[in-house]
């Protein structure tokens, strides 16, 4: 019989090859590991991506977040994340549980960040923090109007109580600010901050305080 000439895989997908010799169809032309098919050409994976080859799409590696900008040309943007926990390896645009946005830098609404990289749902106690702080502020203003009129006429105990309340509020505000710093706290600081509901909010999204 008549022998048909072999078809070069480069004529099908530039830079491709076959997994087995004697492949009978053009579907057997695939990209090598470390490359992926981009608009009919096998191109090398960029930093932050893993390419298994064949017909598979690239996957993001831990610590990176990837997004397809154009599904036709398969243009991919890759962003470095703060750590491997927030951006796990896997399908592009994957984030740790409860996280979203570019590079997984934001907790979804009504969630707070934890040291594992995830964002957990807010509990009811954290929602009461703002009204509680407002109540404390109102009390301090009232006490100030009573006591600060003339401190020389107040007893030492009254001055001590007022000063203690002011220091307490200042300490709470300081702890709130410190706990929201983008730092991977180590034990026992993680356990300490977790005791305070205000430490479970994040400044980049709707938080438990909303």
CSV table of C-alpha atoms in Angstrom, one decimal:
chain,number,residue,atom,x,y,z
A,1,UNK,CA,0.0,0.0,0.0
A,2,UNK,CA,0.9,3.6,-0.2
A,3,UNK,CA,2.9,5.0,2.7
A,4,UNK,CA,1.8,8.4,4.0
A,5,UNK,CA,4.6,10.9,4.9
A,6,UNK,CA,5.0,11.6,8.6
A,7,UNK,CA,3.6,14.9,9.8
A,8,UNK,CA,6.0,17.1,11.8
A,9,UNK,CA,4.4,18.1,15.1
A,10,UNK,CA,6.0,21.5,14.7
A,11,UNK,CA,3.5,22.1,11.9
A,12,UNK,CA,0.7,21.4,14.3
A,13,UNK,CA,1.9,23.0,17.6
A,14,UNK,CA,5.3,24.8,17.4
A,15,UNK,CA,7.7,23.2,19.8
A,16,UNK,CA,5.5,20.1,20.5
A,17,UNK,CA,6.4,16.5,20.4
A,18,UNK,CA,4.7,13.1,20.8
A,19,UNK,CA,4.6,11.0,23.9
A,20,UNK,CA,4.8,7.8,21.8
A,21,UNK,CA,6.4,6.9,18.5
A,22,UNK,CA,4.1,6.2,15.6
A,23,UNK,CA,1.3,8.5,16.8
A,24,UNK,CA,-1.4,8.4,14.1
A,25,UNK,CA,-3.2,11.7,14.7
A,26,UNK,CA,-2.2,15.3,15.2
A,27,UNK,CA,-3.9,15.1,18.6
A,28,UNK,CA,-0.8,13.2,19.8
A,29,UNK,CA,1.3,16.4,19.4
A,30,UNK,CA,1.7,17.8,22.9
A,31,UNK,CA,3.9,20.2,24.7
A,32,UNK,CA,6.8,18.9,26.9
A,33,UNK,CA,6.8,19.2,30.6
A,34,UNK,CA,7.8,22.8,31.6
A,35,UNK,CA,5.9,24.3,28.7
A,36,UNK,CA,2.3,24.9,27.8
A,37,UNK,CA,0.3,25.5,24.6
A,38,UNK,CA,-0.2,29.2,24.1
A,39,UNK,CA,-2.0,30.1,20.9
A,40,UNK,CA,-0.5,27.1,18.9
A,41,UNK,CA,3.0,27.4,20.3
A,42,UNK,CA,4.7,25.6,23.3
A,43,UNK,CA,6.1,28.3,25.5
A,44,UNK,CA,8.1,28.0,28.7
A,45,UNK,CA,6.4,28.3,32.1
A,46,UNK,CA,7.1,31.6,33.8
A,47,UNK,CA,8.1,32.0,37.5
A,48,UNK,CA,5.3,31.0,39.8
A,49,UNK,CA,3.8,28.4,37.4
A,50,UNK,CA,4.1,24.7,37.0
A,51,UNK,CA,3.5,23.2,33.6
A,52,UNK,CA,2.9,19.4,33.4
A,53,UNK,CA,3.0,19.5,29.6
A,54,UNK,CA,0.7,17.6,27.3
A,55,UNK,CA,-2.6,19.6,26.9
A,56,UNK,CA,-2.8,20.7,30.5
A,57,UNK,CA,-3.1,24.3,31.6
A,58,UNK,CA,-0.4,25.7,33.9
A,59,UNK,CA,-1.0,25.6,37.6
A,60,UNK,CA,0.2,28.1,40.2
A,61,UNK,CA,2.8,27.0,42.7
A,62,UNK,CA,2.6,27.7,46.4
A,63,UNK,CA,3.3,31.3,47.2
A,64,UNK,CA,2.1,32.6,43.9
A,65,UNK,CA,-1.3,33.6,42.5
A,66,UNK,CA,-2.0,33.4,38.7
A,67,UNK,CA,-4.8,34.7,36.6
A,68,UNK,CA,-5.7,34.2,33.0
A,69,UNK,CA,-6.1,37.7,31.4
A,70,UNK,CA,-7.2,36.5,28.0
A,71,UNK,CA,-8.7,33.0,27.5
A,72,UNK,CA,-8.0,33.1,23.7
A,73,UNK,CA,-4.4,34.1,23.8
A,74,UNK,CA,-3.9,32.5,27.2
A,75,UNK,CA,-2.1,35.6,28.6
A,76,UNK,CA,-1.3,34.9,32.3
A,77,UNK,CA,-0.4,37.3,35.0
A,78,UNK,CA,1.5,36.0,38.0
A,79,UNK,CA,1.7,37.7,41.4
A,80,UNK,CA,4.0,36.8,44.4
A,81,UNK,CA,2.0,36.4,47.6
A,82,UNK,CA,2.9,37.2,51.1
A,83,UNK,CA,3.4,33.5,51.9
A,84,UNK,CA,2.7,30.0,50.7
A,85,UNK,CA,-0.3,29.5,53.1
A,86,UNK,CA,-2.4,32.3,51.6
A,87,UNK,CA,-1.8,31.2,48.0
A,88,UNK,CA,-1.7,27.4,47.8
A,89,UNK,CA,-0.5,25.4,44.8
A,90,UNK,CA,-3.1,24.2,42.4
A,91,UNK,CA,-5.5,25.7,39.8
A,92,UNK,CA,-4.8,29.3,38.8
A,93,UNK,CA,-6.6,31.9,41.0
A,94,UNK,CA,-6.9,29.5,43.9
A,95,UNK,CA,-6.7,31.0,47.4
A,96,UNK,CA,-6.7,29.7,50.9
A,97,UNK,CA,-10.2,29.2,52.4
A,98,UNK,CA,-12.0,32.5,53.1
A,99,UNK,CA,-9.5,34.6,50.9
A,100,UNK,CA,-10.0,36.4,47.7
A,101,UNK,CA,-8.8,39.3,45.5
A,102,UNK,CA,-5.4,39.6,43.7
A,103,UNK,CA,-2.7,37.5,45.4
A,104,UNK,CA,-5.3,36.4,48.0
A,105,UNK,CA,-4.5,39.5,50.0
A,106,UNK,CA,-8.1,40.1,51.3
A,107,UNK,CA,-10.5,38.2,53.5
A,108,UNK,CA,-14.0,37.8,52.2
A,109,UNK,CA,-16.8,39.7,54.0
A,110,UNK,CA,-17.4,38.7,57.6
A,111,UNK,CA,-14.2,36.8,57.9
A,112,UNK,CA,-10.9,37.4,59.8
A,113,UNK,CA,-7.3,36.2,59.1
A,114,UNK,CA,-5.5,33.5,61.1
A,115,UNK,CA,-1.9,32.5,61.2
A,116,UNK,CA,-2.6,29.4,59.0
A,117,UNK,CA,-3.3,31.7,56.1
A,118,UNK,CA,-7.0,31.1,56.0
A,119,UNK,CA,-9.8,33.5,56.9
A,120,UNK,CA,-12.4,32.2,59.2
A,121,UNK,CA,-16.0,33.4,59.7
A,122,UNK,CA,-16.5,36.1,62.3
A,123,UNK,CA,-18.3,35.1,65.5
A,124,UNK,CA,-21.0,37.2,67.2
A,125,UNK,CA,-18.7,38.6,69.9
A,126,UNK,CA,-16.5,40.4,67.4
A,127,UNK,CA,-19.5,42.2,66.0
A,128,UNK,CA,-20.2,43.7,69.4
A,129,UNK,CA,-16.8,45.4,69.6
A,130,UNK,CA,-17.7,48.7,67.9
A,131,UNK,CA,-20.8,49.3,70.0
A,132,UNK,CA,-18.8,48.3,73.1
A,133,UNK,CA,-16.0,50.8,72.3
A,134,UNK,CA,-18.5,53.5,71.6
A,135,UNK,CA,-20.1,52.9,75.0
A,136,UNK,CA,-16.8,53.1,76.7
A,137,UNK,CA,-16.0,56.3,74.9
A,138,UNK,CA,-19.3,57.8,76.0
A,139,UNK,CA,-18.6,56.8,79.6
A,140,UNK,CA,-15.2,58.4,79.4
A,141,UNK,CA,-16.6,61.6,78.0
A,142,UNK,CA,-19.2,61.7,80.8
A,143,UNK,CA,-16.6,61.0,83.5
A,144,UNK,CA,-14.3,63.6,82.0
A,145,UNK,CA,-17.0,66.2,82.2
A,146,UNK,CA,-17.6,65.4,85.8
A,147,UNK,CA,-14.1,64.9,87.1
A,148,UNK,CA,-11.9,67.1,84.9
A,149,UNK,CA,-13.8,70.3,85.7
A,150,UNK,CA,-11.5,70.7,88.7
A,151,UNK,CA,-9.2,67.8,89.6
A,152,UNK,CA,-8.2,69.6,92.8
A,153,UNK,CA,-11.7,69.1,94.1
A,154,UNK,CA,-11.9,65.4,93.3
A,155,UNK,CA,-10.8,62.5,95.5
A,156,UNK,CA,-7.7,60.6,94.7
A,157,UNK,CA,-9.7,57.5,94.0
A,158,UNK,CA,-11.8,59.2,91.4
A,159,UNK,CA,-8.7,60.5,89.6
A,160,UNK,CA,-7.2,57.0,89.7
A,161,UNK,CA,-10.4,55.4,88.2
A,162,UNK,CA,-10.6,58.0,85.4
A,163,UNK,CA,-6.9,57.6,84.6
A,164,UNK,CA,-7.2,53.8,84.6
A,165,UNK,CA,-10.1,53.9,82.1
A,166,UNK,CA,-8.2,56.1,79.8
A,167,UNK,CA,-5.1,53.9,79.9
A,168,UNK,CA,-7.3,50.8,79.3
A,169,UNK,CA,-8.9,52.3,76.2
A,170,UNK,CA,-5.4,53.3,74.9
A,171,UNK,CA,-4.1,49.8,75.5
A,172,UNK,CA,-7.0,48.3,73.6
A,173,UNK,CA,-6.5,50.6,70.7
A,174,UNK,CA,-2.7,49.8,70.6
A,175,UNK,CA,-3.4,46.0,70.7
A,176,UNK,CA,-5.9,46.4,67.9
A,177,UNK,CA,-3.3,48.2,65.7
A,178,UNK,CA,-0.5,45.8,66.5
A,179,UNK,CA,-2.6,42.7,65.8
A,180,UNK,CA,-3.5,43.9,62.3
A,181,UNK,CA,0.1,44.3,61.2
A,182,UNK,CA,1.0,42.0,58.4
A,183,UNK,CA,3.3,39.9,60.5
A,184,UNK,CA,3.3,36.1,60.8
A,185,UNK,CA,3.1,36.0,64.6
A,186,UNK,CA,4.6,33.1,66.5
A,187,UNK,CA,3.2,31.4,69.5
A,188,UNK,CA,2.4,32.4,72.2
A,189,UNK,CA,1.6,35.8,70.6
A,190,UNK,CA,-0.8,34.2,68.2
A,191,UNK,CA,-2.8,32.7,71.1
A,192,UNK,CA,-2.7,36.0,72.9
A,193,UNK,CA,-4.0,38.0,70.0
A,194,UNK,CA,-6.7,35.4,69.4
A,195,UNK,CA,-8.1,36.2,72.8
A,196,UNK,CA,-9.2,39.6,71.5
A,197,UNK,CA,-12.0,39.8,68.9
A,198,UNK,CA,-10.6,43.0,67.4
A,199,UNK,CA,-7.5,41.1,66.3
A,200,UNK,CA,-9.6,39.1,63.9
A,201,UNK,CA,-10.3,41.9,61.5
A,202,UNK,CA,-8.4,43.0,58.5
A,203,UNK,CA,-8.1,46.6,57.2
A,204,UNK,CA,-8.4,45.6,53.5
A,205,UNK,CA,-11.9,44.2,53.4
A,206,UNK,CA,-15.3,44.3,55.2
A,207,UNK,CA,-14.4,43.0,58.6
A,208,UNK,CA,-15.9,41.5,61.7
A,209,UNK,CA,-16.4,45.1,63.0
A,210,UNK,CA,-18.7,46.0,60.1
